[in-house]
One Martini backbone bead per residue (centre of mass of N, CA, C, O) as a GRO file, in nm:
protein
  318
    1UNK     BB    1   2.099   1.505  -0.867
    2UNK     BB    2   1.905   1.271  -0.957
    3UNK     BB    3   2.112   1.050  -1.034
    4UNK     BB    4   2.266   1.049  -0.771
    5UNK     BB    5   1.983   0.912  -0.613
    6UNK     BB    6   2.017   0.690  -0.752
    7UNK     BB    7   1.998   0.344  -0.753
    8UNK     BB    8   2.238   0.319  -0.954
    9UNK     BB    9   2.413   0.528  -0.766
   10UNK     BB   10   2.446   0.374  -0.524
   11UNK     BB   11   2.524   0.090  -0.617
   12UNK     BB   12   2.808   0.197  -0.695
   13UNK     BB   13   2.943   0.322  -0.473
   14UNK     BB   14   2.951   0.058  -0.300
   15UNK     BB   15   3.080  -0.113  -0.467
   16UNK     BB   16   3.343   0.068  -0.480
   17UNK     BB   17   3.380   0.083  -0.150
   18UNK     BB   18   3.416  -0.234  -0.131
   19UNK     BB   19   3.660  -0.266  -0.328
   20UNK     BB   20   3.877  -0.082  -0.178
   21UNK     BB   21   3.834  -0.228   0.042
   22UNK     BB   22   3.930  -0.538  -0.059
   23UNK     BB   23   4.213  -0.444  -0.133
   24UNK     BB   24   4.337  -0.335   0.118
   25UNK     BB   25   4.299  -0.642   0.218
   26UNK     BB   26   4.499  -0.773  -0.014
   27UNK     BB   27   4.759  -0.621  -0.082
   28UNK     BB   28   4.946  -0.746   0.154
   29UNK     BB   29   4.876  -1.068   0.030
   30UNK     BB   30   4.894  -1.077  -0.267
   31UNK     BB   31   4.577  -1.142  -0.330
   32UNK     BB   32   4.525  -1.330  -0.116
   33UNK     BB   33   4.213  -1.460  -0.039
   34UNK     BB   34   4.315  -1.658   0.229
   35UNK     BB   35   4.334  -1.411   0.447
   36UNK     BB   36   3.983  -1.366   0.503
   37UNK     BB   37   3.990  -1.638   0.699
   38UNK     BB   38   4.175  -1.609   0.952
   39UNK     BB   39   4.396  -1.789   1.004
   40UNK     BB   40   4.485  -1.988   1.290
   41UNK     BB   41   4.793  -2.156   1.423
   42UNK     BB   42   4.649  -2.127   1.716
   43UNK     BB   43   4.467  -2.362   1.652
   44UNK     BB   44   4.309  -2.667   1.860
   45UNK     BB   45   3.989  -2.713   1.766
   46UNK     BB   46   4.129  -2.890   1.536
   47UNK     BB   47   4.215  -3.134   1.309
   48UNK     BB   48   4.501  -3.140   1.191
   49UNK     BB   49   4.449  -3.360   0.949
   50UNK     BB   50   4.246  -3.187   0.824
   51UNK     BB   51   4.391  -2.928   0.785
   52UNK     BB   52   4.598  -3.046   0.608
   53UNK     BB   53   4.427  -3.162   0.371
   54UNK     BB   54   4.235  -2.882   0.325
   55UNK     BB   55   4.530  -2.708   0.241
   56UNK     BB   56   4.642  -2.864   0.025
   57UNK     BB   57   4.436  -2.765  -0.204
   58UNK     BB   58   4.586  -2.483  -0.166
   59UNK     BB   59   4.804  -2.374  -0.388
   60UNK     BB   60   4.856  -2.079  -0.329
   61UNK     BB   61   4.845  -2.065  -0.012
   62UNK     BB   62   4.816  -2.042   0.284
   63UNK     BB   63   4.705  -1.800   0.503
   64UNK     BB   64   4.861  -1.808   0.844
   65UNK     BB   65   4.834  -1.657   1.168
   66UNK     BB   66   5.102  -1.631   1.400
   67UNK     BB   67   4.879  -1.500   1.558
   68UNK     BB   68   4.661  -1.663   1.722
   69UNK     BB   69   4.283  -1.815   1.632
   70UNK     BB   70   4.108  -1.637   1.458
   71UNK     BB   71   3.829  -1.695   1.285
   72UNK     BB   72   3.520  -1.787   1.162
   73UNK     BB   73   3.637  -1.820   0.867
   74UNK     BB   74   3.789  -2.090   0.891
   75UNK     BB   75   3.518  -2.285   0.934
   76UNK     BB   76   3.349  -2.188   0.702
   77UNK     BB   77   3.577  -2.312   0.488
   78UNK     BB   78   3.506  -2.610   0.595
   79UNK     BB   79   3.208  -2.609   0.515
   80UNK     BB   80   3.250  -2.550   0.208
   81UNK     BB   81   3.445  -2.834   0.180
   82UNK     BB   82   3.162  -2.933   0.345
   83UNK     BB   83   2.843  -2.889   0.312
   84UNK     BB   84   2.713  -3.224   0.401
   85UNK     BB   85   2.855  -3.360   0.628
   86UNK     BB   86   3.052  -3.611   0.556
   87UNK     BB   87   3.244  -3.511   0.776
   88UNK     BB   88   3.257  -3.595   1.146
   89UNK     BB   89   3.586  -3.613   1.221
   90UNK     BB   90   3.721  -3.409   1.448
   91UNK     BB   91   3.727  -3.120   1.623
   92UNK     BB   92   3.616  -2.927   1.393
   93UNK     BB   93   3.336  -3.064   1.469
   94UNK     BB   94   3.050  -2.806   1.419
   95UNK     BB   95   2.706  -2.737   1.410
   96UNK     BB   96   2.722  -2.435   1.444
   97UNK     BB   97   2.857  -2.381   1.121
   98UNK     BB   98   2.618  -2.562   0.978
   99UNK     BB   99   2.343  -2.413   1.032
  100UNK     BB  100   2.513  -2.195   0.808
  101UNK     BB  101   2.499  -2.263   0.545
  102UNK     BB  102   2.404  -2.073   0.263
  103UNK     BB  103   2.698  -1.956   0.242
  104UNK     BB  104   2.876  -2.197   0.224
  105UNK     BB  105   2.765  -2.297  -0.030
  106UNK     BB  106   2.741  -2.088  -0.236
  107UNK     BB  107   3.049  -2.128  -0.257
  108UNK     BB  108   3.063  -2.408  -0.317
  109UNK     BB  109   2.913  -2.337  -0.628
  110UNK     BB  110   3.100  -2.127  -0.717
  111UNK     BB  111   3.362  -2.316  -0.691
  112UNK     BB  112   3.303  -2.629  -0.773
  113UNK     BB  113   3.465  -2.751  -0.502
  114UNK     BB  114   3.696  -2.580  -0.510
  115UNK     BB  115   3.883  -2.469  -0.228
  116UNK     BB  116   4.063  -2.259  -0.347
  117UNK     BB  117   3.805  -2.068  -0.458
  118UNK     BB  118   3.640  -2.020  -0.181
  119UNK     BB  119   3.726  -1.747  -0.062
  120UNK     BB  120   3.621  -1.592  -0.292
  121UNK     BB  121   3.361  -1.680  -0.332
  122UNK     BB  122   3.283  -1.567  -0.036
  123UNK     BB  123   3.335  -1.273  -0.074
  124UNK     BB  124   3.124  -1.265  -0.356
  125UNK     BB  125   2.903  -1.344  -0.174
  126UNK     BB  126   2.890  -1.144  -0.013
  127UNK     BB  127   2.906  -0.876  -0.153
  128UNK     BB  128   2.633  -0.900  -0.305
  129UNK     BB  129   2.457  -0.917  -0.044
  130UNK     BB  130   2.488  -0.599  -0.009
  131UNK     BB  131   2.392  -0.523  -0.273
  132UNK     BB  132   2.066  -0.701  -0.219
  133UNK     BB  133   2.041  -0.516   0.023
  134UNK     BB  134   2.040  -0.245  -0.076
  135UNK     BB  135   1.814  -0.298  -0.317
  136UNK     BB  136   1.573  -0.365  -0.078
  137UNK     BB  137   1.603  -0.101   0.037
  138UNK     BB  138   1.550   0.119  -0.171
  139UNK     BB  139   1.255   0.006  -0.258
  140UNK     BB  140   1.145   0.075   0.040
  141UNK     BB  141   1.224   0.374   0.089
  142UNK     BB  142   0.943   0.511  -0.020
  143UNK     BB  143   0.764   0.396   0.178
  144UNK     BB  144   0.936   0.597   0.422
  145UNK     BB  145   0.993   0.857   0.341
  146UNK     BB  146   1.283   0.834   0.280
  147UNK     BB  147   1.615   0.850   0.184
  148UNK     BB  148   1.834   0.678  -0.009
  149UNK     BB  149   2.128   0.717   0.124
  150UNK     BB  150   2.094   0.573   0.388
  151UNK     BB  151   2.180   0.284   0.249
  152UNK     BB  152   2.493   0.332   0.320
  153UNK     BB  153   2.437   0.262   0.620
  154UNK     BB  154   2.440  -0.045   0.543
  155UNK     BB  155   2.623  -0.138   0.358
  156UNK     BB  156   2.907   0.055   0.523
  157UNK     BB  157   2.852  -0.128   0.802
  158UNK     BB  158   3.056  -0.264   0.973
  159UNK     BB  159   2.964  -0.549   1.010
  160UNK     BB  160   2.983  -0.599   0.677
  161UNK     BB  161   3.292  -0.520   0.679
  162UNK     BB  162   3.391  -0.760   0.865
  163UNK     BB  163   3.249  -0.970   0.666
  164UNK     BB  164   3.446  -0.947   0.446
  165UNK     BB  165   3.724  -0.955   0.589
  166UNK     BB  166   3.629  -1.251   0.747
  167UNK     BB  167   3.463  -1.437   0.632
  168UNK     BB  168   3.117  -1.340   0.751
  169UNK     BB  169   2.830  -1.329   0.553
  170UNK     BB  170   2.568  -1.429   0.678
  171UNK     BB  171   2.438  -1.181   0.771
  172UNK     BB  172   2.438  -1.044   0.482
  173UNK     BB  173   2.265  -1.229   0.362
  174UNK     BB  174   1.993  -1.228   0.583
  175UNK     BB  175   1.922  -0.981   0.535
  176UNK     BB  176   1.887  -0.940   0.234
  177UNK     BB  177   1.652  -1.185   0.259
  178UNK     BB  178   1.470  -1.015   0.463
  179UNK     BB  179   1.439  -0.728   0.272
  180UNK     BB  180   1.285  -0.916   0.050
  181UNK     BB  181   1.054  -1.012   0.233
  182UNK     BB  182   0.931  -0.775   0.280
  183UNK     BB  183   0.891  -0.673   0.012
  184UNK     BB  184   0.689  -0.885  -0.088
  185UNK     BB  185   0.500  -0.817   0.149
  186UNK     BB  186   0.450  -0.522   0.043
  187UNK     BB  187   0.330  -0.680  -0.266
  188UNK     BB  188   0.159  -0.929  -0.194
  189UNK     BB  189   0.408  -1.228  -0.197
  190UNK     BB  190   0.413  -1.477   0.024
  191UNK     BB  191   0.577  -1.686  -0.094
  192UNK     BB  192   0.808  -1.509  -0.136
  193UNK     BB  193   0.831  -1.443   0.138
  194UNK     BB  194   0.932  -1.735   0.229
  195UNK     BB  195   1.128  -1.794   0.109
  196UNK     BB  196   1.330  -1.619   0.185
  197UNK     BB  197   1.310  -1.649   0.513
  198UNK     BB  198   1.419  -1.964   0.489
  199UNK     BB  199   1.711  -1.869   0.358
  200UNK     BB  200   1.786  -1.697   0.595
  201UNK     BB  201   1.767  -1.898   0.840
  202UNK     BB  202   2.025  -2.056   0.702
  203UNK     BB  203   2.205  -1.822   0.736
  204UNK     BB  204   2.038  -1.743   0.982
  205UNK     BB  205   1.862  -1.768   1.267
  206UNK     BB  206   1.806  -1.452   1.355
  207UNK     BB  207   1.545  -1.417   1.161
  208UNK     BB  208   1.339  -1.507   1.321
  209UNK     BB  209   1.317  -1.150   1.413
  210UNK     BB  210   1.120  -1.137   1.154
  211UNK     BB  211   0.970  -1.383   1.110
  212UNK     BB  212   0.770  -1.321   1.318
  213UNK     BB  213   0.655  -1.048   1.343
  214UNK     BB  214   0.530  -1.076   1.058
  215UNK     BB  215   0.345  -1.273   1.129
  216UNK     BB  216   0.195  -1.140   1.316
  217UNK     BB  217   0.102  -0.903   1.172
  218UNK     BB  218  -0.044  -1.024   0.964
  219UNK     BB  219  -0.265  -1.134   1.157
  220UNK     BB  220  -0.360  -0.870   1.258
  221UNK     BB  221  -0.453  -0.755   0.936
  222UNK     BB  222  -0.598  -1.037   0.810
  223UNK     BB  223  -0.315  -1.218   0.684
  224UNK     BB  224  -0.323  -1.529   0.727
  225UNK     BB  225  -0.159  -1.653   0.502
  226UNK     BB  226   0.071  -1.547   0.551
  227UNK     BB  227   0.121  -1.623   0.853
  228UNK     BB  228   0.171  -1.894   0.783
  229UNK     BB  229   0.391  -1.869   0.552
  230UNK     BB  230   0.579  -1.764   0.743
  231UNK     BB  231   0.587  -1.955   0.974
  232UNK     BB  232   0.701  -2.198   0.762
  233UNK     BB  233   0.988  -2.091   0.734
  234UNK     BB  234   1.102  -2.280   0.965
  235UNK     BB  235   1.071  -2.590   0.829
  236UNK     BB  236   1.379  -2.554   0.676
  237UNK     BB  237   1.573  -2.523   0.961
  238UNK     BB  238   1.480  -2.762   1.143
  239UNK     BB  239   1.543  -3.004   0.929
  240UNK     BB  240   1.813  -2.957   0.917
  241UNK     BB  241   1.887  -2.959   1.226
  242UNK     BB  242   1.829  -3.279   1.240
  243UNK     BB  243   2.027  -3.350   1.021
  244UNK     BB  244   2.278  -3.231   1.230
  245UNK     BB  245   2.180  -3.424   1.501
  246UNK     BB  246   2.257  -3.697   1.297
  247UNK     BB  247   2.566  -3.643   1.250
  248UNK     BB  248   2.672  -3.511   1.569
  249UNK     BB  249   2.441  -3.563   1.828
  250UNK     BB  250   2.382  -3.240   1.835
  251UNK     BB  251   2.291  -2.919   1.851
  252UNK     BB  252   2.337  -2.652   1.754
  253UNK     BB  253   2.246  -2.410   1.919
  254UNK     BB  254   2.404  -2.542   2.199
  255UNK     BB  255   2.691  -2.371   2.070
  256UNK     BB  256   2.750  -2.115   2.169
  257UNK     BB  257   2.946  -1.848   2.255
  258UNK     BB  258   2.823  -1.661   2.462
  259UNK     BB  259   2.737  -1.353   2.318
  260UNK     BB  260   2.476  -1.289   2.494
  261UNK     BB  261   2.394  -0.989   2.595
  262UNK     BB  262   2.397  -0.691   2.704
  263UNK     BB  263   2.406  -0.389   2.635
  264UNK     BB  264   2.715  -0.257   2.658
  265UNK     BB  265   2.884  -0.485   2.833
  266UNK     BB  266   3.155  -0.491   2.659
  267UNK     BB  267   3.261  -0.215   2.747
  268UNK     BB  268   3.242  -0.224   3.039
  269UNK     BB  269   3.448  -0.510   3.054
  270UNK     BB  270   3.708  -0.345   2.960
  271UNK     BB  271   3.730  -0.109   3.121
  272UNK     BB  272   3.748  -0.287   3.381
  273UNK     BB  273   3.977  -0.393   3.301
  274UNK     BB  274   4.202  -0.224   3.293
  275UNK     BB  275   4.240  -0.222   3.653
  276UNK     BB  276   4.423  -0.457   3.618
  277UNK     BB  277   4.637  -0.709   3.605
  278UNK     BB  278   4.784  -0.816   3.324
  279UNK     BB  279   4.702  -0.615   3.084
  280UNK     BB  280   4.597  -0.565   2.748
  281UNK     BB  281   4.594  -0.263   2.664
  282UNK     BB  282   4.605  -0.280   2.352
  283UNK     BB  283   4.348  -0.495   2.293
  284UNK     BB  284   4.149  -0.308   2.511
  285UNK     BB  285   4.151  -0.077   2.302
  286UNK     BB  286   4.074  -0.199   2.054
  287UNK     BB  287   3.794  -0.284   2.166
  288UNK     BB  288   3.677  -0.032   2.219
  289UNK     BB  289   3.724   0.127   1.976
  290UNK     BB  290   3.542  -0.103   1.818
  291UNK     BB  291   3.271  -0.052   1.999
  292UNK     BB  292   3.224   0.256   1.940
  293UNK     BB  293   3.185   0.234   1.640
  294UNK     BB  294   2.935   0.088   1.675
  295UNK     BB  295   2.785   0.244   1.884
  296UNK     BB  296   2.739   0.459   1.606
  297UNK     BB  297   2.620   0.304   1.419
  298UNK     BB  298   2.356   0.232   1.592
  299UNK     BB  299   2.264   0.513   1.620
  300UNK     BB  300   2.211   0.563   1.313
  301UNK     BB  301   2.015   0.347   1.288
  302UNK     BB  302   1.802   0.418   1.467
  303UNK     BB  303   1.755   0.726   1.301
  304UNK     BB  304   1.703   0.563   1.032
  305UNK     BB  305   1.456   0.434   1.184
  306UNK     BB  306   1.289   0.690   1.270
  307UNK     BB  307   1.300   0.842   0.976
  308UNK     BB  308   1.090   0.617   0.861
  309UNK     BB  309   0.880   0.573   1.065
  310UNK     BB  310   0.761   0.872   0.981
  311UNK     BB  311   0.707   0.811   0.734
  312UNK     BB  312   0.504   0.602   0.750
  313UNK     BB  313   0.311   0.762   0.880
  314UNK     BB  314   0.257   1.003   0.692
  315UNK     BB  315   0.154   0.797   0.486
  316UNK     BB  316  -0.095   0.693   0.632
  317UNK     BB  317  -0.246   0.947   0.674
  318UNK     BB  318  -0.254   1.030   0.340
   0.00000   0.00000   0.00000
């Protein structure tokens, strides 16, 4: 049972559950990887002839969903077709999904450039990125006298398996990155944790909300060389944001989807929408669906913040 317990026994099972996820998500197309891009044909946000040349590229055919505009990996990989915005000509160019560089960067590294391999290498970079966040809850777990299996509850949550299946890895990787600078900072290694934070940043802005808390904390603990070295972790996430108002003429985060809004109000707003008339009860239902299935993985990471939370607790006093 103790081999069971272990941290290469969890990073396994993880493994082996999202490979089987990603199998049956790509088995009906033939595993062709740019299925995982959920491209939509009727989508009309983009200059279709950039589109038009940058799918020529995809030599074994691009999947393009023929009903609907598709979902945001779609756009994330023509951002890792060019991740220096070098083209900003066309409808397409919208400088809100180059702020969240470092995923579509890493897939362009891992793929050599070459726009083919960009799918794959999408989801290899979100897959690693769940392994290396699962790995850095382990290690974080003794520190909160919580059970290591806990981990298994944040590898394989909705949120992540939706960034797999959608190539929308940056909030997987940005976790990750996250997870690892408190490691860091829990370890005593300041440099170390803010760099971690700096390219968290990059990969989505939303880690802002750990890295100023850590900060703060830092500062009342009497660690302030900490609490700069968090700081400073925003300032190449800003130097981007500059220099994509320079390439683009507005600031990335000025285009947000307007989807931050009250817990719980996308469900409430659904089902009123149930008593309207000319409801897509299909969409509508299975909308609710999807949004119950997070709100119980919601509540169960609550539990798994409060059994870790009185570990931590509980070692603080002995």
């Amino acid at each position: 049972m103790k081999r069971l317990n272990s941290a290469p026994a969890i990073l396994a099972a993880v493994a082996v559950a999202l490979g089987l996820f990603l199998a049956g998500a790509l088995r009906p197309f033939g595993w062709n990887a740019s299925a995982l891009c959920d491209f939509g044909q009727q989508n009309i946000s983009m200059d279709p002839a950039y589109r038009a040349s940058a799918l020529a590229h995809y030599r074994d055919g691009f999947v393009q969903m023929r009903e609907g505009t598709g979902y945001d990996g779609q756009y994330y990989f023509f951002v890792a077709c060019d991740p220096f915005a070098r083209r900003t000509d066309g409808r397409y160019a919208d400088p809100y999904y180059w702020q969240r560089i470092l995923h579509p960067l890493l897939a362009w590294a891992m793929a050599g450039g070459e726009p083919a391999r960009i799918p794959a290498a999408m989801a290899a970079v979100t897959f690693l990125s769940i392994l290396a966040g699962a790995w850095a809850l382990l290690a974080l777990m003794p520190d909160a006298g919580a059970a290591r299996w806990w981990t298994m509850a944040y590898a394989l949550g909705v949120g992540h398996l939706y960034g797999l299946r959608l190539s929308v890895g940056g909030p997987a990787l940005s976790l990750a990155l996250c997870l690892g600078g408190v490691l860091a900072w829990t370890r005593g290694r300041g440099w170390v944790c803010a760099l971690l934070l700096a390219l968290a940043l990059l990969a989505r802005e939303s880690a802002v909300l750990v890295m100023g808390p850590l900060a703060l904390w830092s500062f009342l603990k009497g660690r302030r060389r900490d609490a700069i070295l968090a700081s400073a972790a925003l300032l190449p996430w800003l130097a981007w944001e500059v220099f994509l108002h320079h390439r683009f003429g507005h600031w990335g985060f000025s285009h947000s989807g307007g989807h931050v809004t009250w817990p719980i109000l996308g469900m409430w707003q659904r089902a009123y929408m149930l008593s309207g008339s000319g409801v897509d009860f299909g969409s509508s239902l299975r909308g609710m669906a999807n949004n119950a299935v997070l709100l119980a993985f919601l509540a169960y990471g609550i539990w798994v913040a409060i059994d870790a939370g009185m570990g931590w607790r509980r070692n603080a006093r002995t």
